[in-house]
mmCIF file of C-alpha atoms and ligand atoms in Angstrom:
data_model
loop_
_atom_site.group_PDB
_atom_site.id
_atom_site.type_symbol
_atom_site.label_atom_id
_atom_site.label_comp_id
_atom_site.label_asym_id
_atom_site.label_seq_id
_atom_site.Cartn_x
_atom_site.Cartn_y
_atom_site.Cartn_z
ATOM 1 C CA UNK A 783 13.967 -16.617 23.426
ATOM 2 C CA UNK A 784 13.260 -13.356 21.935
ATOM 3 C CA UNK A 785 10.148 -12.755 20.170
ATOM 4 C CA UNK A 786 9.951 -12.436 16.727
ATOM 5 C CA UNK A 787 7.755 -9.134 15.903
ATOM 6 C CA UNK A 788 5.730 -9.055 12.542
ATOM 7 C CA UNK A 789 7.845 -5.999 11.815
ATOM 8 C CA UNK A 790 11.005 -4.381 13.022
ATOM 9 C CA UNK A 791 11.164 -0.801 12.104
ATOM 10 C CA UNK A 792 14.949 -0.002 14.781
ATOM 11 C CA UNK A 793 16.305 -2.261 12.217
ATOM 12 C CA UNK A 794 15.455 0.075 9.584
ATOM 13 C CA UNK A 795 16.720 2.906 10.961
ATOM 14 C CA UNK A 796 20.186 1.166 12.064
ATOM 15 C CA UNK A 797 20.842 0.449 8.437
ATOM 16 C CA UNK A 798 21.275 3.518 7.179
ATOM 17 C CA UNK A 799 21.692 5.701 10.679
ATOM 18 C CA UNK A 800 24.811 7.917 9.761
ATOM 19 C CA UNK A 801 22.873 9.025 6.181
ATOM 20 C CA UNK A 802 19.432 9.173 8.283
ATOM 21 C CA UNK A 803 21.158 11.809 11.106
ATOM 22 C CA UNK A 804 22.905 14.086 8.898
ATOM 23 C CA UNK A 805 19.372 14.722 6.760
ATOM 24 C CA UNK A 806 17.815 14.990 9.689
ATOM 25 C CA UNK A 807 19.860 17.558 11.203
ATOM 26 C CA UNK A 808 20.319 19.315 8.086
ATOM 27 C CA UNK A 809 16.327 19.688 7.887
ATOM 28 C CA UNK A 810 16.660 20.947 11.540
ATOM 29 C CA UNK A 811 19.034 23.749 11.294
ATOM 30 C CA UNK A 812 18.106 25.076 8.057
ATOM 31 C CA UNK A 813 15.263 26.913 9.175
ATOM 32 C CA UNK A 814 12.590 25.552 6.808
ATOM 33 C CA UNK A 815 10.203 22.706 8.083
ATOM 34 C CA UNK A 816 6.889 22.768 5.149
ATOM 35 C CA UNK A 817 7.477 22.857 1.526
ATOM 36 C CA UNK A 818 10.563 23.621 1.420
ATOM 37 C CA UNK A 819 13.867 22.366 -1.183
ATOM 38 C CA UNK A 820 13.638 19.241 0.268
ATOM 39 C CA UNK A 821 10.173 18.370 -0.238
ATOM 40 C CA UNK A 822 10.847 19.223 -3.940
ATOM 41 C CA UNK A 823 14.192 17.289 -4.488
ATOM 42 C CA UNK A 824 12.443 14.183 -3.128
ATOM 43 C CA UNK A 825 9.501 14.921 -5.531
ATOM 44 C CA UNK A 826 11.879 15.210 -7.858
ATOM 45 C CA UNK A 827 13.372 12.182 -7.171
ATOM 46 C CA UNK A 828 10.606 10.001 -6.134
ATOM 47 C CA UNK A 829 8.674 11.135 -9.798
ATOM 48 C CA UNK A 830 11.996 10.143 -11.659
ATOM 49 C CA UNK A 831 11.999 6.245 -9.708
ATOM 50 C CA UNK A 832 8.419 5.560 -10.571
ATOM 51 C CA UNK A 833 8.867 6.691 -14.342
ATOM 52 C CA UNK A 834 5.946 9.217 -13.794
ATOM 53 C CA UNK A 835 6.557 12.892 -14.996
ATOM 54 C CA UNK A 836 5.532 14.523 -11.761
ATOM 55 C CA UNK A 837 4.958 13.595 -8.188
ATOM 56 C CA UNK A 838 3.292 15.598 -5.162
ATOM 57 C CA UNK A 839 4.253 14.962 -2.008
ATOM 58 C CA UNK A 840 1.275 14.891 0.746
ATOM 59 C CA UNK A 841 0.477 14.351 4.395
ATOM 60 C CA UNK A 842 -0.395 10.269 4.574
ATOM 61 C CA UNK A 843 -1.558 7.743 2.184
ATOM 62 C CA UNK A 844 -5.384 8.646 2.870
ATOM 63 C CA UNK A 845 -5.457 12.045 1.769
ATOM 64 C CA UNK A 846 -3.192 10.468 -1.631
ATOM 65 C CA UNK A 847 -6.146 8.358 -1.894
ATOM 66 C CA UNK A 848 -9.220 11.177 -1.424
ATOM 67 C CA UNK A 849 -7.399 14.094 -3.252
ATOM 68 C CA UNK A 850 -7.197 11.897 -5.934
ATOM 69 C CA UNK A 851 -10.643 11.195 -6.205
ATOM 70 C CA UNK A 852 -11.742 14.994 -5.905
ATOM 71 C CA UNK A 853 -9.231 16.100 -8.422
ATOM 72 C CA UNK A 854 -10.449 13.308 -10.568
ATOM 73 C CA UNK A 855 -13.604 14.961 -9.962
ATOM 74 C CA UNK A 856 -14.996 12.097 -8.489
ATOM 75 C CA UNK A 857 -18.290 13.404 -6.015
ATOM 76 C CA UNK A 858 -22.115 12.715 -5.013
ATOM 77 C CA UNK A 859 -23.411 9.827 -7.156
ATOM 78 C CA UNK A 860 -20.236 9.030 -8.713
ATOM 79 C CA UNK A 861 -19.440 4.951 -7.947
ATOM 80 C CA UNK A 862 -16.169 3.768 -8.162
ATOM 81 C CA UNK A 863 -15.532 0.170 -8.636
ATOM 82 C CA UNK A 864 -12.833 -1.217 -6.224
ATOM 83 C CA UNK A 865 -11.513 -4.589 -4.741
ATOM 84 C CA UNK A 866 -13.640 -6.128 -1.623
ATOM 85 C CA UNK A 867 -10.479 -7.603 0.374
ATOM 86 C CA UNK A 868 -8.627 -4.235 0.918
ATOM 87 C CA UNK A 869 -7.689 -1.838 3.202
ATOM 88 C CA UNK A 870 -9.950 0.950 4.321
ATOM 89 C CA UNK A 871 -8.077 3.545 3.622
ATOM 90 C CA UNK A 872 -8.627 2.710 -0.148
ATOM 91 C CA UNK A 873 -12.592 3.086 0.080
ATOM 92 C CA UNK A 874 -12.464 5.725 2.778
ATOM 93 C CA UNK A 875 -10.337 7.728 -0.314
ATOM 94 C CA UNK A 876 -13.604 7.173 -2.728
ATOM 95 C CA UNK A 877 -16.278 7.955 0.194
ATOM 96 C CA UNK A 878 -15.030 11.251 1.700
ATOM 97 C CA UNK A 879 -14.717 12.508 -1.989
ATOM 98 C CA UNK A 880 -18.391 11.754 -2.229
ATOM 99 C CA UNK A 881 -18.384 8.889 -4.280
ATOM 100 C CA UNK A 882 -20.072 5.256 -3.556
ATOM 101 C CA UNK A 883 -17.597 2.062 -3.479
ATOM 102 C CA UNK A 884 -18.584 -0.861 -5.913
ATOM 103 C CA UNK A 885 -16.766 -3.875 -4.717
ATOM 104 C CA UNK A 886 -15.602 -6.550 -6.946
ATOM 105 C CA UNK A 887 -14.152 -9.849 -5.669
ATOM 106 C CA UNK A 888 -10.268 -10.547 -5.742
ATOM 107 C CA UNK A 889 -8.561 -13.379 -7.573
ATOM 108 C CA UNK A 890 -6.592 -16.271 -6.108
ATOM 109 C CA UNK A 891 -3.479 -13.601 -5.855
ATOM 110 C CA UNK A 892 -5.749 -11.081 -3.607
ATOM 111 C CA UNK A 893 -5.974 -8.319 -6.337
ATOM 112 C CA UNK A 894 -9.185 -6.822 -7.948
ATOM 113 C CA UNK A 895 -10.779 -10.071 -10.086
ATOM 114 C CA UNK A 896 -10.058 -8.275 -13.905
ATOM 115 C CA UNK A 897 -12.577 -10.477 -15.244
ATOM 116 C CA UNK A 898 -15.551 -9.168 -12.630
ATOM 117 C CA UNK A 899 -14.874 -5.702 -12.872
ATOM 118 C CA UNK A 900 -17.253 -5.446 -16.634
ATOM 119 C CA UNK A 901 -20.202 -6.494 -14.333
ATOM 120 C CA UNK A 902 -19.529 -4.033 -11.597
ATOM 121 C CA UNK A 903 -20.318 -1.138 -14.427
ATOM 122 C CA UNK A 904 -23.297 1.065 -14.132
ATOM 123 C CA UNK A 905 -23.792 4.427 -15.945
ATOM 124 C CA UNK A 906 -22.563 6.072 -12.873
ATOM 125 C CA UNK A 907 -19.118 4.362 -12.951
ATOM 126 C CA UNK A 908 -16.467 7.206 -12.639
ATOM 127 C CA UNK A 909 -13.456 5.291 -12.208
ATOM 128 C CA UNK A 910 -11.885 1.859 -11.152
ATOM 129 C CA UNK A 911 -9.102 1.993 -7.962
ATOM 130 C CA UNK A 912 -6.964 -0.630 -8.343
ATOM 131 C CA UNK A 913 -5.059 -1.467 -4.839
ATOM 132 C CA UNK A 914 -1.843 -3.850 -5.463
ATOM 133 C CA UNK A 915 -2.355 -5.216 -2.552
ATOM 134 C CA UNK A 916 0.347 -7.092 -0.220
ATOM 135 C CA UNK A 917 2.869 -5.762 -2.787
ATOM 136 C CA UNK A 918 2.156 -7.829 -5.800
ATOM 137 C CA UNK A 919 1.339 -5.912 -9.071
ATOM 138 C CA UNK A 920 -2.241 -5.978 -10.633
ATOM 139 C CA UNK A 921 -3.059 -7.161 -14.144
ATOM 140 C CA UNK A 922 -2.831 -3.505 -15.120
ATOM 141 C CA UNK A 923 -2.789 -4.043 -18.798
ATOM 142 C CA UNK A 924 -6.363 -5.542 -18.823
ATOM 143 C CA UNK A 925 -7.566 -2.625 -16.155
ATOM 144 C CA UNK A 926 -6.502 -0.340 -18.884
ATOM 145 C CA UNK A 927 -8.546 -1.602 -21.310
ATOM 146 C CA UNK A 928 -11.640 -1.656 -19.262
ATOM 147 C CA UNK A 929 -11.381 1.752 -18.425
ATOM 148 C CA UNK A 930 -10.481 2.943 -21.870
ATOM 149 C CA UNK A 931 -13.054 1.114 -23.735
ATOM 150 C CA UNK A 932 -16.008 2.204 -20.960
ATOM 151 C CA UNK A 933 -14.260 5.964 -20.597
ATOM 152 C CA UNK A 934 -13.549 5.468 -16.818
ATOM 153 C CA UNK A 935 -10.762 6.675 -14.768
ATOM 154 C CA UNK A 936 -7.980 4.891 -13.131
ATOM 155 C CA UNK A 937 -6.615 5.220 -9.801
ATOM 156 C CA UNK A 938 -3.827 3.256 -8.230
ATOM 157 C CA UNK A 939 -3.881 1.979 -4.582
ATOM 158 C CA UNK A 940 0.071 1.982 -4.562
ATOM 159 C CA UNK A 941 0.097 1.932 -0.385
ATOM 160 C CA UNK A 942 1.701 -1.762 -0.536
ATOM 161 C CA UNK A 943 3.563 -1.728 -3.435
ATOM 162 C CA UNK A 944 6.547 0.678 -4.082
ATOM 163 C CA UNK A 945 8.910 -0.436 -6.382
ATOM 164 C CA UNK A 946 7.023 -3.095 -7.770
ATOM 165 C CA UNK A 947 6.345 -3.519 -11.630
ATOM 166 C CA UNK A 948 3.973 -4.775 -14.182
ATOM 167 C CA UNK A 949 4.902 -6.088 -17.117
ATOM 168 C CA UNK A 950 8.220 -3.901 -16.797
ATOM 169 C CA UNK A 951 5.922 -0.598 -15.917
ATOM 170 C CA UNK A 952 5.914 0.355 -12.436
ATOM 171 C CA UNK A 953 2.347 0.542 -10.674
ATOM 172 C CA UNK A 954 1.247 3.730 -10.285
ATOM 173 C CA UNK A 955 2.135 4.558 -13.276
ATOM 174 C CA UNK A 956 -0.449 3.122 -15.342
ATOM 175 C CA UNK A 957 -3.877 5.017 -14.420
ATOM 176 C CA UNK A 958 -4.370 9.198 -13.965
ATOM 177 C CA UNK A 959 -2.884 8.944 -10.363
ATOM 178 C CA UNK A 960 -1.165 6.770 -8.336
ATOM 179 C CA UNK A 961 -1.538 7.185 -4.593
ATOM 180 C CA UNK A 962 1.472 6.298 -2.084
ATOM 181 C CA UNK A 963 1.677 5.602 1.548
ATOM 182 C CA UNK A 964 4.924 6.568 3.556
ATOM 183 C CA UNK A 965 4.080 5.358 6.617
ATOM 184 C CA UNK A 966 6.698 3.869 8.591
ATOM 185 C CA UNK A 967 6.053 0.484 7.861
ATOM 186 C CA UNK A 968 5.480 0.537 4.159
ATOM 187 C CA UNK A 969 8.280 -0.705 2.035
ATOM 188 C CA UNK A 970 9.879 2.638 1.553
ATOM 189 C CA UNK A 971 8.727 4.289 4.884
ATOM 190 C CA UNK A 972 9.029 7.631 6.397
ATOM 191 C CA UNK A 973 9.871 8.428 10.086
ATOM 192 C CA UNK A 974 6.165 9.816 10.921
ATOM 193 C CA UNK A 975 3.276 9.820 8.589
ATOM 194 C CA UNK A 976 3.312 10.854 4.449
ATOM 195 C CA UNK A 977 1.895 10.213 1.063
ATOM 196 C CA UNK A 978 2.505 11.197 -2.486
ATOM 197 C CA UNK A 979 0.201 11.184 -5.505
ATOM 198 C CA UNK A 980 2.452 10.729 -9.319
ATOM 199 C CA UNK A 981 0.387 11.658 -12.423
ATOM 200 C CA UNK A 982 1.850 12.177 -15.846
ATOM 201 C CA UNK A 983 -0.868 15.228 -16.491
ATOM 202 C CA UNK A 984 0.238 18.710 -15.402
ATOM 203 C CA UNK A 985 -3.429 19.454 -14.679
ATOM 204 C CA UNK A 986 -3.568 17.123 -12.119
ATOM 205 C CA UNK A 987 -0.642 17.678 -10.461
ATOM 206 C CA UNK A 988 -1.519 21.818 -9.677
ATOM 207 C CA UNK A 989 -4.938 20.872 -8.776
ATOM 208 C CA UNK A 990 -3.468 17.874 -6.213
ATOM 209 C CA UNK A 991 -1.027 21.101 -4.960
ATOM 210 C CA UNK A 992 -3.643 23.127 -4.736
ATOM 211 C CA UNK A 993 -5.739 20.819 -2.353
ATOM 212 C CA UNK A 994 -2.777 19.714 -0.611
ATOM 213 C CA UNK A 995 -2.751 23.733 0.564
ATOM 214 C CA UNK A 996 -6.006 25.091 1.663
ATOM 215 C CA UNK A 997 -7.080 25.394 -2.063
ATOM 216 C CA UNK A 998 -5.215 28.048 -2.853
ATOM 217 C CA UNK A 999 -2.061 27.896 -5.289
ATOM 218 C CA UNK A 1000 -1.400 32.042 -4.440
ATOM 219 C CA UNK A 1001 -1.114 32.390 -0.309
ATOM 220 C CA UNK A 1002 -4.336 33.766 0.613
ATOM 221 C CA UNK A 1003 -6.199 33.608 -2.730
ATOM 222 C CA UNK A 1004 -8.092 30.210 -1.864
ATOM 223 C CA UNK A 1005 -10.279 28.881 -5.185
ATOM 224 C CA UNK A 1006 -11.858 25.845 -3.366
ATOM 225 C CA UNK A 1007 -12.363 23.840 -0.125
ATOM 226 C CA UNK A 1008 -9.006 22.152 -0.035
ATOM 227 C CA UNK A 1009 -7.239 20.804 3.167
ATOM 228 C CA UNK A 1010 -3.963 20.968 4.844
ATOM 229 C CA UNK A 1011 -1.856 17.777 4.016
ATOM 230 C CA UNK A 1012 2.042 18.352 3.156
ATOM 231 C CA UNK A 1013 4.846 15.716 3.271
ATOM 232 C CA UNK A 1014 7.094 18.044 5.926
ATOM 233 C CA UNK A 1015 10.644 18.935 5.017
ATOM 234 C CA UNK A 1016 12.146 16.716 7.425
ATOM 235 C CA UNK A 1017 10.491 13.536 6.300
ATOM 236 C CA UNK A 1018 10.970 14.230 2.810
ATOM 237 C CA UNK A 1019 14.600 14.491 3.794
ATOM 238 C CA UNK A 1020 14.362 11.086 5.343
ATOM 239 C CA UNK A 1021 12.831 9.252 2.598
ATOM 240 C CA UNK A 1022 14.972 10.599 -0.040
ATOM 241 C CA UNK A 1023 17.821 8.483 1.803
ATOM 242 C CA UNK A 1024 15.768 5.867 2.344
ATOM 243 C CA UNK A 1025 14.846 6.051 -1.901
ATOM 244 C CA UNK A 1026 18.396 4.758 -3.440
ATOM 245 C CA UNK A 1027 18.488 1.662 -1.048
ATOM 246 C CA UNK A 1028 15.096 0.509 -2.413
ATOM 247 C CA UNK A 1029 16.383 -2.039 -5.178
ATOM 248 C CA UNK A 1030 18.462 -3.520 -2.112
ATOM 249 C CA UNK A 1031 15.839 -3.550 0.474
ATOM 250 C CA UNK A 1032 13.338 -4.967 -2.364
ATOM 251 C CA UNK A 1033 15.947 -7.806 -3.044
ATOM 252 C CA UNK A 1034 16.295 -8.370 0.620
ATOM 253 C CA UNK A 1035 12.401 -9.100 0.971
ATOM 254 C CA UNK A 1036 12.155 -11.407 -2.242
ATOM 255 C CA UNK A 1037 15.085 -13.583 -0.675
ATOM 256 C CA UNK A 1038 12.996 -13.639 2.639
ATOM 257 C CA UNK A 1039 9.752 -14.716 0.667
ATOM 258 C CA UNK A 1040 12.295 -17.241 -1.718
ATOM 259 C CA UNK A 1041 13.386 -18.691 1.600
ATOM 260 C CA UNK A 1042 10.023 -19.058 3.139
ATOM 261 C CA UNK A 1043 8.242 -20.142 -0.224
ATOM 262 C CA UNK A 1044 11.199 -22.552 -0.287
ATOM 263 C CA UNK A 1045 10.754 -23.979 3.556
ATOM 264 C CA UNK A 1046 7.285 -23.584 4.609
ATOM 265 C CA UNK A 1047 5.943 -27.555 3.999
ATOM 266 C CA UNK A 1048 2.519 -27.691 5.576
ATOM 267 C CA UNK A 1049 -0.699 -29.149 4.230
ATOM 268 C CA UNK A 1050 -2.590 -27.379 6.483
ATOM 269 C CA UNK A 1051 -0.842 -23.782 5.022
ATOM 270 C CA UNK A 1052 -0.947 -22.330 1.840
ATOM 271 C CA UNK A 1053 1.879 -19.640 0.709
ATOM 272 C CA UNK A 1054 1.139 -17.042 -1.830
ATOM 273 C CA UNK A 1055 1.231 -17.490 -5.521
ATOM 274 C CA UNK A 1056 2.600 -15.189 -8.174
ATOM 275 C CA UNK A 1057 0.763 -14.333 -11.527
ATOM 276 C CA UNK A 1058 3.093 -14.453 -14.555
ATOM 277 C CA UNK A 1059 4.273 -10.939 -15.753
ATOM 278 C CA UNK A 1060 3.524 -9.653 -11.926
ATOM 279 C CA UNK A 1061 6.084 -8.727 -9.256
ATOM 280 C CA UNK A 1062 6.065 -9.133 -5.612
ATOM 281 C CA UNK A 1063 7.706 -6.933 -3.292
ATOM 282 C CA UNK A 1064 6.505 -8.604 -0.656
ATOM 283 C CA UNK A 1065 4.997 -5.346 1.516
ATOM 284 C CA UNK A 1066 3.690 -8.788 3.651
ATOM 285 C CA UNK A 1067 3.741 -12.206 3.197
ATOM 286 C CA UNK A 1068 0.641 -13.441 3.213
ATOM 287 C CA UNK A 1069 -0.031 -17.444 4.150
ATOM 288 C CA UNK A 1070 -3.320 -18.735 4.594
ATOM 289 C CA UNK A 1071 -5.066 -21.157 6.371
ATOM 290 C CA UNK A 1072 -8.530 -22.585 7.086
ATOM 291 C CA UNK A 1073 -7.614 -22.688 11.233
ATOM 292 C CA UNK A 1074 -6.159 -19.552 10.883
ATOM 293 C CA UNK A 1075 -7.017 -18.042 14.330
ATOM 294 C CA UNK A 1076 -5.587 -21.449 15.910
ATOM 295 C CA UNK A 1077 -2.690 -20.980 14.125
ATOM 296 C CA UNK A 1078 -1.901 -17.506 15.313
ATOM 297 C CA UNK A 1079 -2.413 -18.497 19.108
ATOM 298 C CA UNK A 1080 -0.074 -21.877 18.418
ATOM 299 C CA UNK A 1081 2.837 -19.310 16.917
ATOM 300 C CA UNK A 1082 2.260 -16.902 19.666
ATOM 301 C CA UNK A 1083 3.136 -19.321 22.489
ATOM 302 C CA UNK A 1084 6.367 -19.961 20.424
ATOM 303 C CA UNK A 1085 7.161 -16.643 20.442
ATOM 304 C CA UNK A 1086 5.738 -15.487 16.827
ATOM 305 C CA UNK A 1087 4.056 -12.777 15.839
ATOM 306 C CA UNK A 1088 1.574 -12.262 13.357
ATOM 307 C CA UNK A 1089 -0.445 -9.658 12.418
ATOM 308 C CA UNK A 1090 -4.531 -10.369 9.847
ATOM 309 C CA UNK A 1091 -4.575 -8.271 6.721
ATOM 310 C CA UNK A 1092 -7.588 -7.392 7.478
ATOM 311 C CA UNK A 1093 -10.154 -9.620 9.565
ATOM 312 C CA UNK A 1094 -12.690 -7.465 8.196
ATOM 313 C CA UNK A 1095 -13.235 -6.586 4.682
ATOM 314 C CA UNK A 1096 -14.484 -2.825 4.545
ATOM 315 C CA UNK A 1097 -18.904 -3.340 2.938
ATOM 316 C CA UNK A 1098 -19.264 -5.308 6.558
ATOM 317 C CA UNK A 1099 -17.403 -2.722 8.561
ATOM 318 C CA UNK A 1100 -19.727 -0.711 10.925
ATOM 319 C CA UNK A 1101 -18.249 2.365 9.035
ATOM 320 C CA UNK A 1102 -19.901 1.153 5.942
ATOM 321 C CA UNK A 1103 -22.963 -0.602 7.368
ATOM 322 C CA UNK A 1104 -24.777 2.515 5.785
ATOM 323 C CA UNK A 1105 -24.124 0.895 2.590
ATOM 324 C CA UNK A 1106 -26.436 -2.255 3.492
ATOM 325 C CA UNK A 1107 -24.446 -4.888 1.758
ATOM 326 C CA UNK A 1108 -25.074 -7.852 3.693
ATOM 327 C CA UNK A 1109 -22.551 -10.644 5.064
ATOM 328 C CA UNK A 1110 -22.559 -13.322 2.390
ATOM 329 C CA UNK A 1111 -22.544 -10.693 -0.598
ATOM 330 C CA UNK A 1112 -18.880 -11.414 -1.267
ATOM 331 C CA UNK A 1113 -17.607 -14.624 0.087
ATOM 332 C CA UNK A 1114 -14.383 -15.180 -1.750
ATOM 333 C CA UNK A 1115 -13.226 -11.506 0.227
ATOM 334 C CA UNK A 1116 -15.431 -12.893 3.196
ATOM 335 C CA UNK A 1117 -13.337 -16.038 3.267
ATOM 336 C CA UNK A 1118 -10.149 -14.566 2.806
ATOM 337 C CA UNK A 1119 -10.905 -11.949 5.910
ATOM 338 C CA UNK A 1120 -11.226 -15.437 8.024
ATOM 339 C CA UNK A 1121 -7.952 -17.491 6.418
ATOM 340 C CA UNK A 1122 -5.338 -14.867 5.801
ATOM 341 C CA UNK A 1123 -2.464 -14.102 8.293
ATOM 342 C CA UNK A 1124 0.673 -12.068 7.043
ATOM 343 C CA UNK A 1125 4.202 -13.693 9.120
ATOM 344 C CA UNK A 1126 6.582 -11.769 10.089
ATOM 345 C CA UNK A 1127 8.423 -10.406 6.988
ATOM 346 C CA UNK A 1128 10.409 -7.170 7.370
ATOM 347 C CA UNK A 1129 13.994 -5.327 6.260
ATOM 348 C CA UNK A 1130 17.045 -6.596 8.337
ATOM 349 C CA UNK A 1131 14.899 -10.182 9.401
ATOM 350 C CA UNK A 1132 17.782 -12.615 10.714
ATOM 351 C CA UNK A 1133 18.183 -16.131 9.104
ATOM 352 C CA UNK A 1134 17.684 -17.885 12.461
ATOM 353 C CA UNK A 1135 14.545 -15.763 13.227
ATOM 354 C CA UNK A 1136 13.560 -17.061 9.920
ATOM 355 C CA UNK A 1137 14.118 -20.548 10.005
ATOM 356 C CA UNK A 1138 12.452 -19.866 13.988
ATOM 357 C CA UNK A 1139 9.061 -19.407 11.763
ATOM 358 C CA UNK A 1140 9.377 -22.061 9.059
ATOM 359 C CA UNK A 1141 10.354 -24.581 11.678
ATOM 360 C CA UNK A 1142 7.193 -23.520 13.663
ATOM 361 C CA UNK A 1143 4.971 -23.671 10.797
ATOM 362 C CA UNK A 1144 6.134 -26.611 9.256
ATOM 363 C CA UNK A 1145 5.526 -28.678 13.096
ATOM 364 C CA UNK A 1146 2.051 -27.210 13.067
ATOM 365 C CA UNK A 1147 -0.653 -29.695 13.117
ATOM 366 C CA UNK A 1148 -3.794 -28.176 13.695
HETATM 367 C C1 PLP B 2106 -1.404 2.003 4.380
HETATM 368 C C2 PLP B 2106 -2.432 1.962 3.330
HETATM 369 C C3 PLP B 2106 -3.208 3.087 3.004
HETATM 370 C C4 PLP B 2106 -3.233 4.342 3.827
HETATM 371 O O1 PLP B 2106 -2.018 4.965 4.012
HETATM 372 P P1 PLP B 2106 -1.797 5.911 5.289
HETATM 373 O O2 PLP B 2106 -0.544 6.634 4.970
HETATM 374 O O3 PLP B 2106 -1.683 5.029 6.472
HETATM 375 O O4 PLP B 2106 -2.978 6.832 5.360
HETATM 376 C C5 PLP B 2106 -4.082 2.998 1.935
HETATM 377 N N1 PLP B 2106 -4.201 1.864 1.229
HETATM 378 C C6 PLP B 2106 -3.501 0.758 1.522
HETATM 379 C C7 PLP B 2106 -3.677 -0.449 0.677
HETATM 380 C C8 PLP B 2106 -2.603 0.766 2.584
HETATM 381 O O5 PLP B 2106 -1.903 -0.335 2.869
#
């Protein structure tokens, strides 16, 4: 029997292979590889599907992340407040900038707890990063109001959740910035690595261009310490054909997630929930389970895999043992680092290798 791998990135590509060739191709005979026509038609493009005025394309989700922060002017002794169950990246984004993390515990759908995030403010509170994590959308309307009534700005962790709306508005839309991932495994994923920042203020946007290019917005006349991070011309090219199949690959993944919501009958399992007004586009589907690492071994030996999103939540990371927060300090993120375990869940996922995993999880007895 085949194994069933958490993700399946050939099938992907297969999908679309004719479109994905000819922009390929075309990239690689024009000439022009870096900021080029096609890095600004899929800015174009990518701005107009998130709603946002104005979109800059970049080199990976990270640098979205930190650029953000230092054009937000986020530095030394700024804190930003941020969920304690995500991803690196997302705090990594706030620390090289300068800034200090604040974590706040998630809710019972994984996002940043709204109602903790008042306590989490100090009078060096810069901003609040919300990360929609897994896919699902944040309660973005309260965030809002935090940060307007306590002057704060508002960065999006978008990394997980392209396509996906709030109350009709799509995330990364809703604070200054909101910071994309590319990366091949990301709902609307590029062929290599690549990020993109959209803002609705102009100001922004030149000052994210300007990092994105050694600081300089003139060749050669370099105002600051910027870096070098550019979506290329040949993935830009790739994810611009990959952009008007979203709504279909996004339906494909709720019907996966309807199916396993539907057929996944264990005590001993719990599947995710969905807060009203939110939408899931199911980036992973995220079960959880109290003998979680037994679980993955018993799926393994029937040919499953499964992949921990993440089995360490960043404040007890040895990156971030400078910070001193001890084990214990957040236990809801803590206990979600020990339970969670994302199935396999990916574009072009076959029926039988579907009802392969239900049948496995449902005959799981712990
Ligand atoms: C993937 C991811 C990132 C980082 O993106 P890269 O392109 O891999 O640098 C940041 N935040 C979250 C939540 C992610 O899932």
């Amino acid at each position: 029997m085949e194994r069933i791998m958490t993700n399946r990135l050939d099938r992907g590509f297969y999908k679309y292979q004719e479109e994905f060739e000819a922009a390929a191709l075309r990239v690689l005979r024009s000439g022009w590889y870096i900021l080029g026509k096609e890095l600004e038609a899929f800015e174009e493009a990518y701005a107009a599907y998130t709603g946002a005025k104005y979109c800059v394309g970049l080199g990976n989700g990270l640098d979205a992340l930190y650029l953000a922060c230092r054009a937000l002017g986020i530095g030394e002794g700024d804190e930003v407040i941020v969920q304690a169950n995500t991803f690196i990246a997302s705090v990594m984004g706030i620390t090289m900038a300068g800034g200090t993390p604040v974590f706040v515990e998630p809710d019972e759908y994984y996002m940043i707890d709204t109602d903790r995030i008042e306590a989490a403010i100090t009078p060096k509170t810069k901003a609040v990063m919300v990360v929609h994590l897994y896919g699902q959308s944040a309660r973005m309307r309260e965030v809002q109001a935090i940060c307007k009534k306590h002057g704060l700005k508002l960065v999006e962790d978008c990394a997980q959740s392209h396509g996906s709306h709030w109350d009709g508005q799509m995330t990364g839309t809703f604070g200054d910035v909101g910071c994309f991932s590319f990366y091949p495994s990301k709902n609307l994923g590029a062929f290599g690595d690549g990020g993109a920042i959209v803002t609705n203020d102009e100001g922004l946007r030149d000052r994210i261009r300007q990092l994105r290019f050694y600081g300089s917005s003139v060749r050669y006349h370099n105002k600051e310490v910027g870096v070098n991070s550019r979506l290329d011309e040949i993935q830009a090219a790739l994810l611009a054909v990959r952009l008007p199949h979203m709504a279909e690959l996004i339906e494909e993944r709720k019907q996966l997630a309807a199916a396993y919501d539907a057929g996944i009958k264990n005590d001993l399992i719990e599947t995710p929930k969905i807060r009203d007004g939110a939408e899931h586009v199911y980036h992973q589907y995220v079960i959880r389970c109290e003998k979680r690492d037994d679980l993955i071994e018993y799926l393994k030996e029937r040919g499953i895999d499964t992949i921990i999103h993440y089995p360490i939540p960043p404040h007890l990371s040895e990156a971030y043992a400078y910070l001193g927060i001890p084990k214990g300090a957040f236990p809801i993120a803590e206990h979600y680092a020990d339970t969670v375990l994302s199935i396999p869940m990916f574009n072009g996922m076959t029926g039988e290798e579907q009802e392969r995993v239900i049948a496995a999880l449902n005959a799981y007895r712990g």
